[in-house]
mmCIF file of C-alpha atoms in Angstrom:
data_model
loop_
_atom_site.group_PDB
_atom_site.id
_atom_site.type_symbol
_atom_site.label_atom_id
_atom_site.label_comp_id
_atom_site.label_asym_id
_atom_site.label_seq_id
_atom_site.Cartn_x
_atom_site.Cartn_y
_atom_site.Cartn_z
ATOM 1 C CA UNK T 13 -14.513 -5.881 13.696
ATOM 2 C CA UNK T 14 -10.935 -6.313 12.605
ATOM 3 C CA UNK T 15 -8.144 -4.065 13.773
ATOM 4 C CA UNK T 16 -4.432 -3.915 13.126
ATOM 5 C CA UNK T 17 -1.898 -2.611 15.596
ATOM 6 C CA UNK T 18 1.597 -1.570 14.677
ATOM 7 C CA UNK T 19 4.210 -0.135 16.994
ATOM 8 C CA UNK T 20 6.165 1.921 17.694
ATOM 9 C CA UNK T 21 4.927 4.895 15.672
ATOM 10 C CA UNK T 22 8.333 6.564 15.566
ATOM 11 C CA UNK T 23 11.815 5.185 16.083
ATOM 12 C CA UNK T 24 15.305 6.682 15.905
ATOM 13 C CA UNK T 25 18.069 4.112 15.938
ATOM 14 C CA UNK T 26 21.856 4.311 15.481
ATOM 15 C CA UNK T 27 23.577 2.538 12.627
ATOM 16 C CA UNK T 28 24.481 -1.010 13.581
ATOM 17 C CA UNK T 29 21.762 -1.379 16.209
ATOM 18 C CA UNK T 30 19.094 -4.119 16.055
ATOM 19 C CA UNK T 31 15.487 -3.583 15.057
ATOM 20 C CA UNK T 32 12.207 -5.205 15.979
ATOM 21 C CA UNK T 33 8.873 -3.928 14.707
ATOM 22 C CA UNK T 34 5.713 -5.732 15.690
ATOM 23 C CA UNK T 35 2.323 -5.947 14.058
ATOM 24 C CA UNK T 36 -0.752 -7.737 15.366
ATOM 25 C CA UNK T 37 -4.186 -8.222 13.885
ATOM 26 C CA UNK T 38 -7.380 -8.757 15.843
ATOM 27 C CA UNK T 39 -10.788 -10.015 14.792
ATOM 28 C CA UNK T 40 -9.841 -12.364 11.966
ATOM 29 C CA UNK T 41 -8.115 -15.695 11.424
ATOM 30 C CA UNK T 42 -5.397 -16.830 9.035
ATOM 31 C CA UNK T 43 -4.878 -13.459 7.367
ATOM 32 C CA UNK T 44 -2.251 -12.762 4.763
ATOM 33 C CA UNK T 45 0.266 -10.403 6.339
ATOM 34 C CA UNK T 46 2.567 -7.925 4.627
ATOM 35 C CA UNK T 47 5.481 -5.625 5.429
ATOM 36 C CA UNK T 48 6.071 -2.663 3.124
ATOM 37 C CA UNK T 49 8.645 0.112 3.190
ATOM 38 C CA UNK T 50 8.109 3.570 1.796
ATOM 39 C CA UNK T 51 11.046 5.907 1.272
ATOM 40 C CA UNK T 52 10.312 9.628 1.551
ATOM 41 C CA UNK T 53 8.112 10.756 -1.339
ATOM 42 C CA UNK T 54 8.187 7.343 -2.962
ATOM 43 C CA UNK T 55 5.956 4.345 -3.547
ATOM 44 C CA UNK T 56 5.498 1.197 -1.474
ATOM 45 C CA UNK T 57 8.048 -1.579 -1.730
ATOM 46 C CA UNK T 58 6.874 -5.031 -0.676
ATOM 47 C CA UNK T 59 9.445 -6.507 1.714
ATOM 48 C CA UNK T 60 7.826 -9.675 3.044
ATOM 49 C CA UNK T 61 4.502 -11.425 2.938
ATOM 50 C CA UNK T 62 3.111 -14.405 4.770
ATOM 51 C CA UNK T 63 0.140 -16.656 4.071
ATOM 52 C CA UNK T 64 0.411 -18.666 7.297
ATOM 53 C CA UNK T 65 2.353 -19.290 10.492
ATOM 54 C CA UNK T 66 6.022 -19.803 9.767
ATOM 55 C CA UNK T 67 5.549 -19.124 6.036
ATOM 56 C CA UNK T 68 7.522 -16.072 4.965
ATOM 57 C CA UNK T 69 8.249 -14.944 1.428
ATOM 58 C CA UNK T 70 10.962 -12.362 0.894
ATOM 59 C CA UNK T 71 10.706 -9.986 -2.012
ATOM 60 C CA UNK T 72 13.835 -7.901 -1.669
ATOM 61 C CA UNK T 73 17.305 -9.082 -0.574
ATOM 62 C CA UNK T 74 18.407 -6.943 2.334
ATOM 63 C CA UNK T 75 19.526 -7.084 5.935
ATOM 64 C CA UNK T 76 15.949 -7.380 7.171
ATOM 65 C CA UNK T 77 14.050 -10.514 8.152
ATOM 66 C CA UNK T 78 10.492 -11.301 9.104
ATOM 67 C CA UNK T 79 8.832 -13.878 11.296
ATOM 68 C CA UNK T 80 5.290 -14.978 12.004
ATOM 69 C CA UNK T 81 5.343 -16.773 15.348
ATOM 70 C CA UNK T 82 1.566 -16.682 15.746
ATOM 71 C CA UNK T 83 -1.346 -16.557 13.330
ATOM 72 C CA UNK T 84 -1.969 -12.837 13.777
ATOM 73 C CA UNK T 85 1.512 -11.589 14.645
ATOM 74 C CA UNK T 86 4.106 -10.411 12.157
ATOM 75 C CA UNK T 87 7.541 -9.167 13.187
ATOM 76 C CA UNK T 88 10.144 -7.308 11.150
ATOM 77 C CA UNK T 89 13.723 -7.526 12.402
ATOM 78 C CA UNK T 90 17.263 -6.560 11.670
ATOM 79 C CA UNK T 91 20.469 -7.492 13.444
ATOM 80 C CA UNK T 92 22.344 -4.389 12.292
ATOM 81 C CA UNK T 93 20.615 -1.368 10.817
ATOM 82 C CA UNK T 94 22.024 0.569 7.873
ATOM 83 C CA UNK T 95 21.383 4.211 7.004
ATOM 84 C CA UNK T 96 19.475 2.998 3.955
ATOM 85 C CA UNK T 97 16.961 1.218 6.207
ATOM 86 C CA UNK T 98 15.387 4.557 7.098
ATOM 87 C CA UNK T 99 11.819 4.887 5.909
ATOM 88 C CA UNK T 100 8.152 4.472 6.702
ATOM 89 C CA UNK T 101 7.326 0.840 7.468
ATOM 90 C CA UNK T 102 3.784 -0.332 6.996
ATOM 91 C CA UNK T 103 2.188 -3.579 8.075
ATOM 92 C CA UNK T 104 -0.981 -4.768 6.352
ATOM 93 C CA UNK T 105 -3.378 -7.711 6.364
ATOM 94 C CA UNK T 106 -5.823 -9.144 3.887
ATOM 95 C CA UNK T 107 -8.009 -12.193 3.360
ATOM 96 C CA UNK T 108 -6.195 -13.351 0.273
ATOM 97 C CA UNK T 109 -7.140 -11.083 -2.581
ATOM 98 C CA UNK T 110 -10.911 -10.878 -2.681
ATOM 99 C CA UNK T 111 -10.876 -8.020 -0.228
ATOM 100 C CA UNK T 112 -8.538 -5.112 0.030
ATOM 101 C CA UNK T 113 -5.550 -5.001 2.357
ATOM 102 C CA UNK T 114 -5.877 -2.979 5.537
ATOM 103 C CA UNK T 115 -2.916 -1.042 6.823
ATOM 104 C CA UNK T 116 -1.537 -0.249 10.233
ATOM 105 C CA UNK T 117 -0.590 3.286 11.166
ATOM 106 C CA UNK T 118 3.038 2.775 10.213
ATOM 107 C CA UNK T 119 6.425 3.171 11.902
ATOM 108 C CA UNK T 120 8.674 6.000 10.858
ATOM 109 C CA UNK T 121 12.231 4.711 11.272
ATOM 110 C CA UNK T 122 15.211 7.024 11.144
ATOM 111 C CA UNK T 123 18.647 5.450 11.253
ATOM 112 C CA UNK T 124 21.321 7.922 12.361
ATOM 113 C CA UNK F 28 7.784 -9.885 -12.521
ATOM 114 C CA UNK F 29 4.616 -7.868 -12.085
ATOM 115 C CA UNK F 30 4.971 -4.189 -12.860
ATOM 116 C CA UNK F 31 2.393 -1.570 -11.937
ATOM 117 C CA UNK F 32 2.764 1.879 -13.409
ATOM 118 C CA UNK F 33 0.743 4.995 -12.768
ATOM 119 C CA UNK F 34 0.588 8.239 -14.638
ATOM 120 C CA UNK F 35 0.891 11.007 -14.091
ATOM 121 C CA UNK F 36 3.230 10.890 -11.102
ATOM 122 C CA UNK F 37 2.255 14.397 -10.119
ATOM 123 C CA UNK F 38 -0.945 16.254 -10.892
ATOM 124 C CA UNK F 39 -1.700 19.842 -10.065
ATOM 125 C CA UNK F 40 -5.254 20.791 -10.878
ATOM 126 C CA UNK F 41 -7.628 23.621 -10.288
ATOM 127 C CA UNK F 42 -10.736 23.211 -8.202
ATOM 128 C CA UNK F 43 -13.761 22.325 -10.301
ATOM 129 C CA UNK F 44 -11.789 20.597 -13.044
ATOM 130 C CA UNK F 45 -11.924 16.945 -14.083
ATOM 131 C CA UNK F 46 -9.000 14.611 -14.554
ATOM 132 C CA UNK F 47 -8.094 10.930 -14.820
ATOM 133 C CA UNK F 48 -5.277 8.947 -13.242
ATOM 134 C CA UNK F 49 -4.170 5.834 -15.107
ATOM 135 C CA UNK F 50 -2.864 2.559 -13.721
ATOM 136 C CA UNK F 51 -1.296 0.002 -16.078
ATOM 137 C CA UNK F 52 -0.135 -3.419 -14.978
ATOM 138 C CA UNK F 53 1.691 -6.283 -16.609
ATOM 139 C CA UNK F 54 -0.099 -9.397 -15.339
ATOM 140 C CA UNK F 55 -3.507 -10.949 -16.022
ATOM 141 C CA UNK F 56 -4.858 -10.221 -12.542
ATOM 142 C CA UNK F 57 -8.494 -9.159 -12.257
ATOM 143 C CA UNK F 58 -8.182 -7.810 -8.735
ATOM 144 C CA UNK F 59 -7.179 -4.198 -8.383
ATOM 145 C CA UNK F 60 -7.432 -1.738 -5.528
ATOM 146 C CA UNK F 61 -7.163 2.009 -5.115
ATOM 147 C CA UNK F 62 -5.799 3.675 -1.991
ATOM 148 C CA UNK F 63 -5.382 7.193 -0.713
ATOM 149 C CA UNK F 64 -2.476 8.402 1.420
ATOM 150 C CA UNK F 65 -2.400 11.771 3.173
ATOM 151 C CA UNK F 66 1.041 13.225 3.984
ATOM 152 C CA UNK F 67 2.710 11.389 6.858
ATOM 153 C CA UNK F 68 -0.198 8.977 7.197
ATOM 154 C CA UNK F 69 -0.978 5.378 6.404
ATOM 155 C CA UNK F 70 -3.032 4.125 3.462
ATOM 156 C CA UNK F 71 -6.809 4.230 3.298
ATOM 157 C CA UNK F 72 -8.750 1.918 1.011
ATOM 158 C CA UNK F 73 -10.896 3.653 -1.608
ATOM 159 C CA UNK F 74 -12.082 1.044 -4.118
ATOM 160 C CA UNK F 75 -11.999 -2.697 -4.679
ATOM 161 C CA UNK F 76 -12.353 -3.820 -8.316
ATOM 162 C CA UNK F 77 -12.699 -7.580 -8.747
ATOM 163 C CA UNK F 78 -13.771 -8.174 -12.334
ATOM 164 C CA UNK F 79 -13.470 -6.880 -15.861
ATOM 165 C CA UNK F 80 -15.714 -3.889 -16.398
ATOM 166 C CA UNK F 81 -16.092 -3.176 -12.676
ATOM 167 C CA UNK F 82 -16.954 0.415 -11.877
ATOM 168 C CA UNK F 83 -17.138 1.924 -8.404
ATOM 169 C CA UNK F 84 -18.012 5.481 -7.422
ATOM 170 C CA UNK F 85 -17.705 7.390 -4.193
ATOM 171 C CA UNK F 86 -18.388 11.095 -4.187
ATOM 172 C CA UNK F 87 -16.203 12.816 -6.772
ATOM 173 C CA UNK F 88 -14.101 9.724 -7.448
ATOM 174 C CA UNK F 89 -14.904 6.917 -9.852
ATOM 175 C CA UNK F 90 -12.708 3.889 -10.527
ATOM 176 C CA UNK F 91 -12.949 1.376 -13.352
ATOM 177 C CA UNK F 92 -11.140 -1.762 -14.439
ATOM 178 C CA UNK F 93 -10.429 -3.148 -17.897
ATOM 179 C CA UNK F 94 -8.624 -6.453 -17.382
ATOM 180 C CA UNK F 95 -8.174 -7.054 -21.116
ATOM 181 C CA UNK F 96 -6.272 -3.809 -21.483
ATOM 182 C CA UNK F 97 -4.690 -4.306 -18.019
ATOM 183 C CA UNK F 98 -5.750 -0.802 -17.197
ATOM 184 C CA UNK F 99 -7.578 0.876 -14.358
ATOM 185 C CA UNK F 100 -8.595 4.511 -14.181
ATOM 186 C CA UNK F 101 -9.441 6.807 -11.311
ATOM 187 C CA UNK F 102 -11.541 9.709 -12.516
ATOM 188 C CA UNK F 103 -11.871 12.894 -10.526
ATOM 189 C CA UNK F 104 -14.930 15.042 -11.121
ATOM 190 C CA UNK F 105 -15.036 18.717 -10.117
ATOM 191 C CA UNK F 106 -11.994 18.497 -7.888
ATOM 192 C CA UNK F 107 -11.989 20.074 -4.439
ATOM 193 C CA UNK F 108 -9.053 20.852 -2.159
ATOM 194 C CA UNK F 109 -9.924 17.961 0.193
ATOM 195 C CA UNK F 110 -8.961 15.519 -2.556
ATOM 196 C CA UNK F 111 -5.322 16.599 -2.341
ATOM 197 C CA UNK F 112 -3.387 13.438 -1.445
ATOM 198 C CA UNK F 113 -1.330 10.678 -3.040
ATOM 199 C CA UNK F 114 -3.312 7.958 -4.795
ATOM 200 C CA UNK F 115 -2.025 4.436 -5.305
ATOM 201 C CA UNK F 116 -3.345 1.526 -7.295
ATOM 202 C CA UNK F 117 -2.379 -1.998 -6.254
ATOM 203 C CA UNK F 118 -2.675 -5.307 -8.079
ATOM 204 C CA UNK F 119 -3.081 -8.713 -6.478
ATOM 205 C CA UNK F 120 -0.601 -11.261 -7.824
ATOM 206 C CA UNK F 121 -1.314 -14.584 -6.072
ATOM 207 C CA UNK F 122 -1.072 -13.383 -2.471
ATOM 208 C CA UNK F 123 1.327 -10.566 -3.265
ATOM 209 C CA UNK F 124 -0.062 -7.052 -3.379
ATOM 210 C CA UNK F 125 2.058 -4.893 -5.666
ATOM 211 C CA UNK F 126 1.635 -1.125 -5.619
ATOM 212 C CA UNK F 127 1.941 1.405 -8.361
ATOM 213 C CA UNK F 128 4.292 4.348 -8.195
ATOM 214 C CA UNK F 129 1.614 6.676 -6.830
ATOM 215 C CA UNK F 130 0.097 9.900 -8.141
ATOM 216 C CA UNK F 131 0.478 12.970 -6.005
ATOM 217 C CA UNK F 132 -2.575 15.145 -6.517
ATOM 218 C CA UNK F 133 -2.613 18.795 -5.566
ATOM 219 C CA UNK F 134 -5.849 20.767 -5.968
ATOM 220 C CA UNK F 135 -5.594 24.542 -5.837
ATOM 221 C CA UNK F 136 -8.291 27.273 -5.808
#
């Protein structure tokens, strides 16, 4: 069966520090991968999605970037965090629309 | 740009009552999904609707899709406290999955 791993679960980082969040999927090949951010009490904002290795589409201009170095690995990065980067970050995978997306457990990021 | 709107944003309902959450979207997609999120948790898939007229039911929840009206509904029958959560619809837009604003449901005795 397929599983998705996302870590860390919680992170407190100072303003201006770098960020690296990692997400890996097991049990499937060539999934679509997504990064979402959810501000407190709000909806999900699509940040990046990827349909294949090295293929990244950015939805929202910001100081974040994403990479997909391997088929089932998706990384969210920042060189310098801002206070506004605080939120709940969720990684998800799907098989391209005919099935639902499955979500990781999320990373709660607090920038102080 | 695809827009997905839900209403109401917040719903407080008494146990045993029925209610419907609405999800409107602006594209011609025929693939729509419903998710549940408990406070502080990730999202859990509830329903997958892949064609016009699709209807899915699980327990006290029933979801339907009308692609011509670009509308999906999530109907709650005889609500119980365990259904308290935030419910999201999401629309597939050629590899992008766009979420609605969410409906926070609170069921009280």
